[in-house]
Structures are given as C-alpha cells and as structure tokens.
Coordinates of C-alpha atoms in Angstrom, one line a residue:
L1 CA -65.9 14.8 -39.7
G2 CA -64.8 17.8 -37.8
R3 CA -61.6 19.5 -36.6
A4 CA -60.6 16.5 -34.4
W5 CA -59.8 14.5 -37.6
L6 CA -57.2 17.0 -38.8
E7 CA -54.6 15.9 -36.3
P8 CA -51.2 15.0 -37.9
H9 CA -51.0 11.6 -36.1
L10 CA -54.1 10.4 -38.0
F11 CA -52.4 10.8 -41.4
R12 CA -50.7 7.7 -42.8
F13 CA -47.4 7.9 -44.6
G14 CA -47.7 6.3 -48.1
A15 CA -44.5 4.1 -48.0
S16 CA -45.4 2.1 -51.1
S17 CA -46.0 5.3 -53.1
L18 CA -42.7 6.7 -51.8
L19 CA -40.8 3.6 -52.8
T20 CA -42.3 3.8 -56.3
D21 CA -41.3 7.4 -56.6
I22 CA -37.7 6.6 -55.5
E23 CA -37.5 3.8 -58.0
R24 CA -38.7 6.2 -60.8
Q25 CA -36.2 8.9 -59.7
L26 CA -33.4 6.3 -59.7
E27 CA -34.3 5.1 -63.2
H28 CA -34.6 8.7 -64.4
G29 CA -31.1 9.4 -63.0
L30 CA -29.6 6.5 -64.8
T31 CA -31.4 6.7 -68.2
G32 CA -32.5 10.4 -68.4
R33 CA -36.2 9.5 -68.8
Y34 CA -39.0 8.4 -66.5
A35 CA -40.2 4.8 -66.6
A36 CA -43.5 3.9 -68.1
D37 CA -46.3 3.4 -65.6
Y38 CA -46.5 -0.3 -66.2
R39 CA -42.8 -0.7 -65.1
Q40 CA -43.7 0.5 -61.5
P41 CA -47.3 -0.7 -61.0
M42 CA -47.6 0.4 -57.4
V43 CA -48.4 4.0 -58.4

C-alpha cells in the first residue's frame, strides 16, 4: 500500500478490545485470576 498508509491518523483505536481488557483486569484484581474467554466474548 505504500508509505502513505503508515500515518498515525489512519489507525483505529480498538475501544471494544480495550473495554474487554479493562473488565478482565478488574476481575483479576477482585478474584486473583483471569476470567475465562467465554465470560468476556468481545476478545
């Protein structure tokens, strides 16, 4: 695609993935273990 496609403004921020990770980290902080994948299906 060329160098023009490597501009930062063309990259999307994955908000749903970020939300899922925050939820997993919160659960880990409360329970001491990470949730199973089926509990946060947006991954």
